[in-house]
Short mmCIF file of C-alpha atoms in Angstrom, two decimals:
data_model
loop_
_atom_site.label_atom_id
_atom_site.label_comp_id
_atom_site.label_asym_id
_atom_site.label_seq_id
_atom_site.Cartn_x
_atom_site.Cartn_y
_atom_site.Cartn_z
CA UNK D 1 0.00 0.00 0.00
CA UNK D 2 1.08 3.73 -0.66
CA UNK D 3 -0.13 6.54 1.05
CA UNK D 4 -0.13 9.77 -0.74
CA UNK D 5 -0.36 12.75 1.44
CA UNK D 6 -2.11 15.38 -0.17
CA UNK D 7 -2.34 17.60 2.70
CA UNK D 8 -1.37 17.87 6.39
CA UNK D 9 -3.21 21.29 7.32
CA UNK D 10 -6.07 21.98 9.60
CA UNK D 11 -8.74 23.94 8.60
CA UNK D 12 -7.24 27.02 8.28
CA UNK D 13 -3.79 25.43 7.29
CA UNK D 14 -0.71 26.63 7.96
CA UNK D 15 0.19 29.22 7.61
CA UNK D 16 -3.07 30.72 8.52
CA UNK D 17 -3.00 33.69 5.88
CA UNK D 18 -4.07 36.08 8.19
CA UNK D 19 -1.58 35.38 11.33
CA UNK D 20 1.56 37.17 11.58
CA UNK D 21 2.86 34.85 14.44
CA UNK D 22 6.30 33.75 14.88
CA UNK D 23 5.08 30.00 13.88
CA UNK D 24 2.84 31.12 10.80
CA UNK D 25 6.20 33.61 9.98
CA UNK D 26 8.44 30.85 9.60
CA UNK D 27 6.23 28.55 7.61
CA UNK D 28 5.78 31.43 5.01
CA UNK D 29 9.31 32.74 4.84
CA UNK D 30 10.35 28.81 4.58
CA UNK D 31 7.64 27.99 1.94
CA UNK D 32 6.41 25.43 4.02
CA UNK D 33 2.67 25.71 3.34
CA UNK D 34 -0.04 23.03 4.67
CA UNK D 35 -2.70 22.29 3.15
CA UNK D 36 -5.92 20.74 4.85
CA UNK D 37 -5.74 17.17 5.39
CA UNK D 38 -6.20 14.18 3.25
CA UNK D 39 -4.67 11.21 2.07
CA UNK D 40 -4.61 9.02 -1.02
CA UNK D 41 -4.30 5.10 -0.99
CA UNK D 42 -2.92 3.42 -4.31
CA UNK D 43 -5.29 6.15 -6.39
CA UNK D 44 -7.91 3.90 -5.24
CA UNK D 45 -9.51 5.06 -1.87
CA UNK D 46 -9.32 8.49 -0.63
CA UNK D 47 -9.46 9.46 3.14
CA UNK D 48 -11.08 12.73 3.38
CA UNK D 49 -12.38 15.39 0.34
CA UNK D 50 -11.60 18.73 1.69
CA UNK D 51 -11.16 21.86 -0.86
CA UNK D 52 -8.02 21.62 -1.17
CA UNK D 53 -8.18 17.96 -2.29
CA UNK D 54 -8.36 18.09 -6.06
CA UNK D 55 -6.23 21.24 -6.06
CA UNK D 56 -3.27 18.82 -4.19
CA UNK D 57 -3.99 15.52 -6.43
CA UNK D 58 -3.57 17.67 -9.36
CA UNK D 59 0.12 19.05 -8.30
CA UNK D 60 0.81 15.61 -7.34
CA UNK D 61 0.27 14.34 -10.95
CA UNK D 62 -2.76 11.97 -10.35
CA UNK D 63 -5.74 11.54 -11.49
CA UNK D 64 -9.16 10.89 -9.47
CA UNK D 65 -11.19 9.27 -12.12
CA UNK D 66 -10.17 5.74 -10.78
CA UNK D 67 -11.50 6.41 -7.05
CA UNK D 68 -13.50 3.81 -5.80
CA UNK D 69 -14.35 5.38 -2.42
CA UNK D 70 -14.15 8.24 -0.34
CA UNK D 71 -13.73 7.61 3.22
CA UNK D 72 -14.97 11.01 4.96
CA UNK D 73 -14.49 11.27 8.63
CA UNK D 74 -17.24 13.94 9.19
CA UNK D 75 -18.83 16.99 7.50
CA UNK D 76 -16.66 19.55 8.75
CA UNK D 77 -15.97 21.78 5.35
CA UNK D 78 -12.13 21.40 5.55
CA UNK D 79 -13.07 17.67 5.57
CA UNK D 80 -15.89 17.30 3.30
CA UNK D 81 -16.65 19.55 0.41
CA UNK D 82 -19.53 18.28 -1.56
CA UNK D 83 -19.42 20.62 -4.54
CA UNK D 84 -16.24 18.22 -6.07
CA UNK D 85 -18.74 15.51 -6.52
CA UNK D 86 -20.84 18.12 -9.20
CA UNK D 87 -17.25 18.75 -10.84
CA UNK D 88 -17.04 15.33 -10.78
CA UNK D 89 -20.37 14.83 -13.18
CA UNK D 90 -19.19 16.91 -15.50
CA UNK D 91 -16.44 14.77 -16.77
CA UNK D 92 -19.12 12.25 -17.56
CA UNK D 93 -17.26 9.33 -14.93
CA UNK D 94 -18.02 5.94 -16.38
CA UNK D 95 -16.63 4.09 -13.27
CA UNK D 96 -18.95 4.01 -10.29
CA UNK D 97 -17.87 6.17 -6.54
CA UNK D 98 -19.11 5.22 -3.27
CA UNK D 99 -18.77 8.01 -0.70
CA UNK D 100 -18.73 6.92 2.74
CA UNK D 101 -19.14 8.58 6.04
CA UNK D 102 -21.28 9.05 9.25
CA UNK D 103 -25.02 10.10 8.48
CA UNK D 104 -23.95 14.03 8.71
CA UNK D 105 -21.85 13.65 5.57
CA UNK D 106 -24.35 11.67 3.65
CA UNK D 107 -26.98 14.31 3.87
CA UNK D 108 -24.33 16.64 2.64
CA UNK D 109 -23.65 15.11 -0.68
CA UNK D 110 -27.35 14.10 -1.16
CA UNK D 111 -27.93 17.46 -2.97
CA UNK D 112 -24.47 17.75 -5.36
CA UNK D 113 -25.38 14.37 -6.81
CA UNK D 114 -27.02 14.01 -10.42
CA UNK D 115 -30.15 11.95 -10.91
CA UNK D 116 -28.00 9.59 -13.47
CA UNK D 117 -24.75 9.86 -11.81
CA UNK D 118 -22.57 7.33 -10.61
CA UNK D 119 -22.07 7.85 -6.98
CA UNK D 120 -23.44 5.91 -3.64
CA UNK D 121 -23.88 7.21 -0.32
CA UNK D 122 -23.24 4.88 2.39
CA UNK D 123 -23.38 6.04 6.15
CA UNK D 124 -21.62 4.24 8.37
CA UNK D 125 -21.29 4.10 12.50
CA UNK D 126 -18.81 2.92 14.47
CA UNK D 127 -17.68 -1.08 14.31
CA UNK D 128 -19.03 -0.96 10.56
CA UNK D 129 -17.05 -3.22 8.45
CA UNK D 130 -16.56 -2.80 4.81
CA UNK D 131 -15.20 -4.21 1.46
CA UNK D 132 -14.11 -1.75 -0.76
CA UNK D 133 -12.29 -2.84 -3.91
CA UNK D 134 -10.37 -5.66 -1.85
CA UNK D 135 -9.36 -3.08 1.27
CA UNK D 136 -10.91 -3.89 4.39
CA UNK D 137 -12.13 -0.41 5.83
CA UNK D 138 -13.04 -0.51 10.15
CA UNK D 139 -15.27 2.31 11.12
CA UNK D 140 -13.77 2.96 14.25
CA UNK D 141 -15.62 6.22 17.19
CA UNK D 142 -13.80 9.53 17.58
CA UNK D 143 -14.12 11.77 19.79
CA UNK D 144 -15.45 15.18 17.95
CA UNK D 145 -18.51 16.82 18.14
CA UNK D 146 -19.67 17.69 14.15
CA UNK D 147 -22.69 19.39 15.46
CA UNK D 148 -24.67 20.66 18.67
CA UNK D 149 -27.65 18.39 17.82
CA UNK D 150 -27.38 14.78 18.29
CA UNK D 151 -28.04 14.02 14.46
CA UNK D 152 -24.58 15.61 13.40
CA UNK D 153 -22.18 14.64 16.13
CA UNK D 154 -20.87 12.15 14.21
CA UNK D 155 -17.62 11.46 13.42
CA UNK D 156 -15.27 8.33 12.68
CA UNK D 157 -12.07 7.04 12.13
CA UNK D 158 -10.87 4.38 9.65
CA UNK D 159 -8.90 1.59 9.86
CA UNK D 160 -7.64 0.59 6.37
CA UNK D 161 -6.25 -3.16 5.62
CA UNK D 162 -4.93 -3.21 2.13
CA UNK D 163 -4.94 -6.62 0.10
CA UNK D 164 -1.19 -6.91 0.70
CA UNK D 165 -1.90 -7.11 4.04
CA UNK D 166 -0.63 -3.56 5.32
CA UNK D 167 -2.76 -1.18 7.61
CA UNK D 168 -3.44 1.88 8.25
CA UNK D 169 -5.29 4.20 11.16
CA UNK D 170 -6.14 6.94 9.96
CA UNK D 171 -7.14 9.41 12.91
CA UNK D 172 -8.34 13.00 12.81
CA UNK D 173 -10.20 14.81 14.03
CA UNK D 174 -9.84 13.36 17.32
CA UNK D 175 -9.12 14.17 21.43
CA UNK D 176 -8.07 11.63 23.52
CA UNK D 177 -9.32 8.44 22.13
CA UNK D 178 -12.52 6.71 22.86
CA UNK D 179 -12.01 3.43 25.49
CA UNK D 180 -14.01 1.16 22.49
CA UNK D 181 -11.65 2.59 20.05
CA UNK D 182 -8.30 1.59 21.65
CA UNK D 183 -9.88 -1.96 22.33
CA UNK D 184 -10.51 -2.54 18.95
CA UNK D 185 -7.07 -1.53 17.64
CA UNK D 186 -5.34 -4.33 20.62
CA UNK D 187 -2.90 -6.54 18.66
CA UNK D 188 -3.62 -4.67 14.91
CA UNK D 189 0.75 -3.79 14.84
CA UNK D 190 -0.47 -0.76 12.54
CA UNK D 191 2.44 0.18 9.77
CA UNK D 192 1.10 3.30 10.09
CA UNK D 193 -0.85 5.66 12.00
CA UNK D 194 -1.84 9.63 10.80
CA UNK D 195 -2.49 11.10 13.82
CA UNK D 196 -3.39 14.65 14.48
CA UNK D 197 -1.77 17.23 16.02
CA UNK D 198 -3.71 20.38 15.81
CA UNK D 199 -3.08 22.80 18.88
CA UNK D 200 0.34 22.01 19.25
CA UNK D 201 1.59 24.06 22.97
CA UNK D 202 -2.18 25.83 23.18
CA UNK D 203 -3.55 23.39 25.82
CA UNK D 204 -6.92 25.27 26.54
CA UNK D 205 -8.49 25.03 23.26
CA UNK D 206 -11.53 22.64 24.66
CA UNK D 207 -12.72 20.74 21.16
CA UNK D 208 -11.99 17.46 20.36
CA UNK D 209 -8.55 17.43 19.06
CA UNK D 210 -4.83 16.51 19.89
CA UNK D 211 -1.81 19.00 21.51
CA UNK D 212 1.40 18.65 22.43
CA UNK D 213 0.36 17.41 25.94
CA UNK D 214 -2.31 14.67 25.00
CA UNK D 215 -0.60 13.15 22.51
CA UNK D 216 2.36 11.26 23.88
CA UNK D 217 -0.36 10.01 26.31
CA UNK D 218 -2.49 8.43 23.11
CA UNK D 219 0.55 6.91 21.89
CA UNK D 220 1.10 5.52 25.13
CA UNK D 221 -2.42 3.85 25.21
CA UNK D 222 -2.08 2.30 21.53
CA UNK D 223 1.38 0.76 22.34
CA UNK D 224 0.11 -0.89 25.49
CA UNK D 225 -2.59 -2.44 23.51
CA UNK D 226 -0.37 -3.65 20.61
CA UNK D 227 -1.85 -1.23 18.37
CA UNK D 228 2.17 0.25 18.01
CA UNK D 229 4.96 -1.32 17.95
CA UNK D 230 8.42 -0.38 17.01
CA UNK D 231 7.85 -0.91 13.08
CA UNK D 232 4.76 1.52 13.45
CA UNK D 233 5.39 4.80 10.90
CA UNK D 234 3.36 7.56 13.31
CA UNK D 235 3.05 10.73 11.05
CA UNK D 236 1.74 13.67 12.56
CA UNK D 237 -1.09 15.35 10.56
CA UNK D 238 -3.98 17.93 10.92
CA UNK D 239 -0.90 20.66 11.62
CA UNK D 240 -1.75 23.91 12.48
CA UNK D 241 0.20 27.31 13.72
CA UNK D 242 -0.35 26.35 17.36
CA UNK D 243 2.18 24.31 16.68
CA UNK D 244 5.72 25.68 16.69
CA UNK D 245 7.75 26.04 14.44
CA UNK D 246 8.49 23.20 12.04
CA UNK D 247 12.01 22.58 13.21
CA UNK D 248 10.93 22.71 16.95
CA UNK D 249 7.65 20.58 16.50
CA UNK D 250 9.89 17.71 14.65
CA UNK D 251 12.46 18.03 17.62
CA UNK D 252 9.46 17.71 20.08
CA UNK D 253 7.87 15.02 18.09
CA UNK D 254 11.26 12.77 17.33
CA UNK D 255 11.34 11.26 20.88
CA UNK D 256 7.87 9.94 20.57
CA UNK D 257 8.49 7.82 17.40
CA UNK D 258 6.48 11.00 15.39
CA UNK D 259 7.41 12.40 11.88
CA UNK D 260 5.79 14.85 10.38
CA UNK D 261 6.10 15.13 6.53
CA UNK D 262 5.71 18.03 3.90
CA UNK D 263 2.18 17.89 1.78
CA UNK D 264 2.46 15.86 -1.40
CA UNK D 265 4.81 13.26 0.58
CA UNK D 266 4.47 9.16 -0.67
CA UNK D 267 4.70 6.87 2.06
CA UNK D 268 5.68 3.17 1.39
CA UNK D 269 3.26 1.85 4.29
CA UNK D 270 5.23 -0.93 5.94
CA UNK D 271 8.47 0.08 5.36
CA UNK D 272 10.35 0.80 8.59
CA UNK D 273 11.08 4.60 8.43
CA UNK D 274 14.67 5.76 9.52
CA UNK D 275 15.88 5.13 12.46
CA UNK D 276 17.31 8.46 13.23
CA UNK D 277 13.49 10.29 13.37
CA UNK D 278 11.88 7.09 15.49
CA UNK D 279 13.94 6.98 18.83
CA UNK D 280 15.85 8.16 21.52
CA UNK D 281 19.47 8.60 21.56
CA UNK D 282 20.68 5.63 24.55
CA UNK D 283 22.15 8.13 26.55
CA UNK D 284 21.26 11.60 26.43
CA UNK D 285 21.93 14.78 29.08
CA UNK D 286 20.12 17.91 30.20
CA UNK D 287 22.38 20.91 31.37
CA UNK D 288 20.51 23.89 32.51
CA UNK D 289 19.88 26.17 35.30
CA UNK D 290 17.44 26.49 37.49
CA UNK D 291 14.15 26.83 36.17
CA UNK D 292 15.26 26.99 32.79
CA UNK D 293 12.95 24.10 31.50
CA UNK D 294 15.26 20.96 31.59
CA UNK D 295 13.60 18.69 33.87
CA UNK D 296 10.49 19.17 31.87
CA UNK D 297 11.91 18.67 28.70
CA UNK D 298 13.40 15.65 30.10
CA UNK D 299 10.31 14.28 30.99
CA UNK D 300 8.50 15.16 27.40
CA UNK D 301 10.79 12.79 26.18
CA UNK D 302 9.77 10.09 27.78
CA UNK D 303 6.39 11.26 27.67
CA UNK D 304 5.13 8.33 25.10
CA UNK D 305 6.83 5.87 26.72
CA UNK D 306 4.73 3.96 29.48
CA UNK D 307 7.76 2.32 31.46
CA UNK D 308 9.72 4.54 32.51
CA UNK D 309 12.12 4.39 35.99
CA UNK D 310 12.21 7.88 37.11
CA UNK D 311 15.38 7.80 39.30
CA UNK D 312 14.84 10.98 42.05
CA UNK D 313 18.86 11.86 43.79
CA UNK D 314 16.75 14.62 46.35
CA UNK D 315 15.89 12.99 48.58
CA UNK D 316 13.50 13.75 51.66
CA UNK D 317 13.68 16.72 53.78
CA UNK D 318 11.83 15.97 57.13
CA UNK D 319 10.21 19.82 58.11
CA UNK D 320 10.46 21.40 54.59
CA UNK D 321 6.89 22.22 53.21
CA UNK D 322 8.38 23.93 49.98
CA UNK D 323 10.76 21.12 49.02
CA UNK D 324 7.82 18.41 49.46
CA UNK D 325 5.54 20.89 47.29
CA UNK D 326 8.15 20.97 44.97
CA UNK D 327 8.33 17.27 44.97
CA UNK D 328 5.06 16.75 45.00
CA UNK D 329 5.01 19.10 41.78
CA UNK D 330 6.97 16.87 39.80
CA UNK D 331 5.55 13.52 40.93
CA UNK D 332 1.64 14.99 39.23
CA UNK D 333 2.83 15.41 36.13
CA UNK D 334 4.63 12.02 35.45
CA UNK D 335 2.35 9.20 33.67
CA UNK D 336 0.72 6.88 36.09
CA UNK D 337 2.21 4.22 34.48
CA UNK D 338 5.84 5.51 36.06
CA UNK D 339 7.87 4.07 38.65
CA UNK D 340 9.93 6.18 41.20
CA UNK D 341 13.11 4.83 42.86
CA UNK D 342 14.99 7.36 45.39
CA UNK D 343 18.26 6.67 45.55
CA UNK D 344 22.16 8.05 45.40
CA UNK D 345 23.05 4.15 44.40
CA UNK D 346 22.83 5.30 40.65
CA UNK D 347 25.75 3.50 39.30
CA UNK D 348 24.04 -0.67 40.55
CA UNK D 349 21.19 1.03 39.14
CA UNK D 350 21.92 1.69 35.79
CA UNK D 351 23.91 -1.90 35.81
CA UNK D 352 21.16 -3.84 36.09
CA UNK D 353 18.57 -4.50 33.83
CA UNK D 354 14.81 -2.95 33.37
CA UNK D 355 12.98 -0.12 31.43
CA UNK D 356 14.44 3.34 30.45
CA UNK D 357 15.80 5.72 32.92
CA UNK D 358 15.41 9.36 33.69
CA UNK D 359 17.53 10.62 36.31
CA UNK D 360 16.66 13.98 37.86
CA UNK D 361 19.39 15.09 38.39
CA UNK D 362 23.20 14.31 39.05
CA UNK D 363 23.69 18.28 40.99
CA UNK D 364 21.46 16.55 43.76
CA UNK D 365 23.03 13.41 43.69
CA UNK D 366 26.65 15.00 43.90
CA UNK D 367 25.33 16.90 46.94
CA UNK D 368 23.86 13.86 48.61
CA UNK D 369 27.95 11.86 48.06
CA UNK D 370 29.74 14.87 49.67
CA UNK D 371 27.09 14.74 52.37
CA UNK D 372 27.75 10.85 52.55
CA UNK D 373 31.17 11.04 52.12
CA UNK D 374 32.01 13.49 55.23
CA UNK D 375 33.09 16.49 53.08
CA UNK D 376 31.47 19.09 55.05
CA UNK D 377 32.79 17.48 58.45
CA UNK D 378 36.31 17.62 57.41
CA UNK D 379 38.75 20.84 57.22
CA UNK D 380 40.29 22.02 54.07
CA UNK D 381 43.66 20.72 53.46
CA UNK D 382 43.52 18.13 56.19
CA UNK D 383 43.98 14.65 55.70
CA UNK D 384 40.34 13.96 56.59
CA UNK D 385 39.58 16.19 53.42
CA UNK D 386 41.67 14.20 51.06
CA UNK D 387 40.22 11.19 52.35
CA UNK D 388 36.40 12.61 51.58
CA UNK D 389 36.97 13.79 48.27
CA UNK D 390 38.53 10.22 46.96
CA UNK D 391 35.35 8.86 48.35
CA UNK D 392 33.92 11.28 46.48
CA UNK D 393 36.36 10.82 43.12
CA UNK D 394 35.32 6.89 43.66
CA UNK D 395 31.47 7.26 43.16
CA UNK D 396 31.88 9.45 40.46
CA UNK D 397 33.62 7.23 38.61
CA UNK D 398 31.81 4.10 38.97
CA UNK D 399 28.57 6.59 38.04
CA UNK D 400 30.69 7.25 35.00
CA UNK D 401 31.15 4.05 33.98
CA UNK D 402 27.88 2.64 34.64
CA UNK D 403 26.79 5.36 31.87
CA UNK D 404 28.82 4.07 29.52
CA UNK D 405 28.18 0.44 30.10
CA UNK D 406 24.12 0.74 30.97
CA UNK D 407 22.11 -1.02 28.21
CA UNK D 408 19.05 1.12 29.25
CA UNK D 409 17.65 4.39 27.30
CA UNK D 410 18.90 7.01 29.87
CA UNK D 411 18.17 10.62 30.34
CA UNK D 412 20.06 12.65 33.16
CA UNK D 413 19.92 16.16 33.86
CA UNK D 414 22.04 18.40 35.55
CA UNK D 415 22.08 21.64 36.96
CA UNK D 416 25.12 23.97 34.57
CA UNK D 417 26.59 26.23 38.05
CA UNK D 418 29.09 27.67 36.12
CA UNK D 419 28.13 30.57 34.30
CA UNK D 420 28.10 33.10 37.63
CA UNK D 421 29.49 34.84 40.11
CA UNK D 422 32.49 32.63 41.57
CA UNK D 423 31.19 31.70 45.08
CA UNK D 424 32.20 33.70 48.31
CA UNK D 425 32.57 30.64 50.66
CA UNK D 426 35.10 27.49 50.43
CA UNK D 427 32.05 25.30 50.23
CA UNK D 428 30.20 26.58 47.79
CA UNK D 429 33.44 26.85 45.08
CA UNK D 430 34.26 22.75 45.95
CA UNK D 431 30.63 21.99 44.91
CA UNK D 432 30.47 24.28 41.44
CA UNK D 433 34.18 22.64 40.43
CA UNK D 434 32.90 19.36 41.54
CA UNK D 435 29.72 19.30 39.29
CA UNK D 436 31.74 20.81 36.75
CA UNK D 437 34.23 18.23 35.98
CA UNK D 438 30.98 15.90 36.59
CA UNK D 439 28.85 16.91 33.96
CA UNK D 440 31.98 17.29 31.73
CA UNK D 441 33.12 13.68 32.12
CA UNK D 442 29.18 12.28 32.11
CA UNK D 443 28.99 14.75 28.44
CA UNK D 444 31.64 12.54 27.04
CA UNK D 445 30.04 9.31 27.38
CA UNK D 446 26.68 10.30 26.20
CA UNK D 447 25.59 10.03 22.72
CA UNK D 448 23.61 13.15 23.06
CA UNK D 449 24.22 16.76 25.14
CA UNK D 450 22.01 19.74 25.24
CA UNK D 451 21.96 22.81 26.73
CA UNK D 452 18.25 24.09 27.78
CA UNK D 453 18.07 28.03 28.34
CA UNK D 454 14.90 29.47 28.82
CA UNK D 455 13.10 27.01 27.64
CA UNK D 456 14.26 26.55 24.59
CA UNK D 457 17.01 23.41 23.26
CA UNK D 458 20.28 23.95 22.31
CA UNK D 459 22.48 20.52 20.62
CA UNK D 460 25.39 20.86 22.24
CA UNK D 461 27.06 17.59 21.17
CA UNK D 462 26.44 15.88 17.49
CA UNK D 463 23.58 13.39 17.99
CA UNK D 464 22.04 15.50 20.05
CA UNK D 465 17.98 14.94 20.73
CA UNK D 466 17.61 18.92 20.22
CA UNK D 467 18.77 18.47 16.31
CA UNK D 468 15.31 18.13 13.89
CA UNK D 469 15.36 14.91 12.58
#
C-alpha cells in the first residue's frame, strides 16, 4: 500500500494567511505551506475530500477518475466539500464512486449528486465493516462533536487493511481516544498511523482534538494495547500554527516515534522509516539552570513511553513544606504508568537490567555523596579532606562508567553552576568545580548533550535529541 499525502493542514492550514505569528512567519518565509488534510491510498480510496483535495492531487500528478471510495471522517468543510462531486459529473465518470461517512456527511452530498450519476452514499457508525475494492475499511468512534444536535455529532475514524496485508489508522479529528476505540485496535501492529496534532503548545483550546500534551499520552495507550509497535510509521497530521515552528515541532515530536512530513509526501506503508526520526538517543543529558525548563523537557521525552524508571537523587527533607511541594510538583505530572526509585546508588542502578531511565538530576546526587562522604565534616587541606573527596572521586567514577556500560535508554539532567558569580565561601566553590568536571566527564560518554536556556534546546554535542530529525 502507498499513502499519498495530499495535505497535512487543519482547517485554516498553515500558515493561517491572516496570522503574523512567529510560527505562521516561519512557515511562510520557509515555503512550508499546509494544506488541509487528506490522504490518497494506491489512487484507489481516498481518506477525506476537503477543498483543497483536487487542487493537491492535481500538483501531485494523479488523477481521481479511478477512485473507488471516499472515506470522509465527518462533515466539517475542511473535511468534506460536496461541490467536487458536481465537478465530478461533469467529466461524464463511467466508473462508479461510493462516498462513505457518518449520516452528517451523507446528507451533505445528497444534494451535489445528479439523478443519473454514478455515486453511492453509504453512512456508516462505528464497528461498521466494509469491502471496498479488496481493502478492508473498520469504522472505528472519535471523539469530535460535528454538530450541537445529536443528528450531526458524528464522526469516525478508519482503519484501512490493504490486500497486501498492510494497515493503516487513519485518525483525525480526534481528542483523547474513545475506550471502544483503543480496544478494537489491541494486537492490529499498525504500519502506520496519521495522527493529528492540531493545537500544538495551546492546551486550553476545549474541542476534540490533539496538543502537544495529549498526545504522547495516546501513543502511550495504543502501544500498550499492541496497536504500536516499534515498526509503526506515526506521522503527525492535521498541523496547524499552534504548533511551533516546524524545526521545533519535529524536535518535540522525534522522541515519541512521530514524523511529520511536507504535503504531497508518498509513504511506502510498511516500510520501517529511519531510524534516526523514530527513537531516543541511549544516553542523552540535560544541562541547565534552574528553572530553565530541563527537567520538563526531560520528561517530554519520555512522555510516550509507558515504562519509565524515574530515578529521584533529592531525597526527603523531614520539616520542609516547599521542598515536598516541589516534589510533589513533579511527581503529578509524570504518567501513572511511572515508577519512582529514590536513591544516590545510581551506578548498581543503571547496571542492572529494566525499562528506560530518567535521572533527575546528578547536581542533587553529587550533593547527597559529599554529604555521605564526610566532606562538610572535614577541614580544608587536612587529611580527613583528602580522604572525603577520593570517596567522592570513587562514586563518580563508577557513576561514569555505569553510563557508559548501561544497556538502558537514559536521560540525566544536571544543573550547569558555572556561568556566575564565583562563590564567596570554600564550600560553595568545591561543589560548582565538583559538578563541573561531573557533567563534563558524564557529556563525554553520552551520545547526546544539550543545553536548555529558557526554555528553549540547544544541541550541544552531534547526535544531540535537540537536532530536527
Amino acid at each position: 500500500m502507498r499513502a499519498l499525502v495530499l495535505g497535512t493542514g487543519s482547517a485554516d492550514g498553515w500558515p493561517n494567511p491572516f496570522c503574523e505569528c512567529a510560527s505562521c512567519t516561519w512557515a511562510r518565509t520557509s515555503g512550508s505551506v499546509r494544506t488541509t488534510t487528506s490522504v490518497l491510498v494506491d489512487d484507489v480510496l481516498l481518506l477525506d475530500f476537503g477543498p483543497d483535495t483536487p487542487r493537491q492531487a492535481s500538483r501531485a500528478g494523479r488523477s481521481l477518475a479511478g477512485l473507488a471510495a471516499v472515506l470522509v471522517t465527518h462533515a466539517h468543510h475542511d473535511h468534506l466539500d460536496p461541490a467536487a462531486l458536481l465537478a465530478r459529473s461533469w467529466a461524464g465518470p463511467a466508473s462508479s464512486l461510493r462516498v462513505v461517512g457518518p449520516p452528517s456527511v451523507v446528507d451533505a452530498c445528497e444534494h451535489w449528486i445528479g439523478p443519473h450519476d454514478t455515486v453511492a452514499l453509504t453512512a456508516v457508525a462505528p464497528g461498521d465493516v466494509l469491502d471496498l475494492d479488496g481493502y478492508a475499511v473498520r469504522v472505528l468512534a472519535a471523539a469530535h462533536d460535528v454538530g450541537a444536535d445529536a443528528l450531526t455529532r458524528d464522526a469516525v475514524l478508519y482503519d484501512v487493511t490493504a490486500p497486501d496485508g498492510s494497515r493503516l489508522l487513519y485518525a483525525t479529528d480526534t481528542g483523547p481516544l474513545p475506550d471502544a476505540t483503543v480496544a478494537a485496535l489491541a494486537g492490529s501492529a499498525l504500519d502506520l498511523l496519521l495522527v493529528e496534532q492540531t493545537f500544538g503548545t495551546y492546551l486550553d483550546h476545549g474541542t476534540g482534538h490533539l496538543d502537544l500534551a495529549t498526545l504522547p499520552g495516546e501513543l502511550r495507550r495504543l502501544r500498550e494495547v499492541g496497536a504500536l509497535t516499534d515498526a509503526t510509521d506515526v506521522v503527525a497530521v492535521h498541523l496547524s500554527h499552534h504548533n511551533p515552528p516546524g524545526p521545533e515541532l519535529a524536535r518535540v515530536l522525534a522522541p515519541w516515534g512521530v514524523r511529520t512530513v511536507d504535503d504531497l509526501t508518498e509513504i511506502e506503508v510498511g516500510a520501517v522509516p529511519d531510524a534516526a526520526t523514530a527513537m531516543l538517543p541511549r544516553r542523552t543529558l540535560l544541562l541547565g539552570g534552574a528553572r530553565s525548563g530541563k527537567s520538563h523537557e526531560a520528561e517530554r521525552m519520555f512522555a510516550a513511553t509507558a515504562d519509565v524508571e524515574y530515578v529521584a537523587t533529592g531525597g526527603s527533607r523531614d520539616g520542609d513544606d516547599e521542598w515536598a511541594a516541589r516534589v510533589a510538583l513533579h511527581r503529578e505530572r509524570r504518567p501513572a504508568s511511572w515508577t519512582t526509585t529514590e536513591t544516590l546508588d545510581v551506578a548498581k542502578l543503571l547496571l542492572s537490567p529494566g525499562p528506560p531511565v530518567l535521572l533527575d538530576c546528578l547536581s542533587l546526587w553529587l550533593a547527597g555523596v559529599l554529604d555521605a562522604s564526610g566532606v562538610w565534616a572535614s577541614e580544608p587541606g587536612t587529611a580527613g579532606r583528602a580522604a572525603a573527596l577520593a570517596e567522592v572521586e570513587r562514586e563518580v567514577a563508577a557513576l561514569v562508567d555505569a553510563v557508559r556500560r548501561t544497556t538502558r535508554t537514559l536521560v540525566l539532567v544536571s544543573n550547569e553552576v558555572g556561568s556566575g558569580v564565583v562563590p564567596e565561601h570554600e564550600s560553595g566553590r568545591l561543589y560548582r568545580d565538583a559538578l563541573g568536571r561531573l557533567n563534563a566527564r558524564v557529556a563525554s560518554e553520552c551520545d547526546a548533550v544539550s543545553l536548555v536556556v529558557a526554555g528553549t534546546v540547544l544541541p550541544l554535542k552531534p547526535g544531540s535529541s535537540a537536532a530536527a530529525p
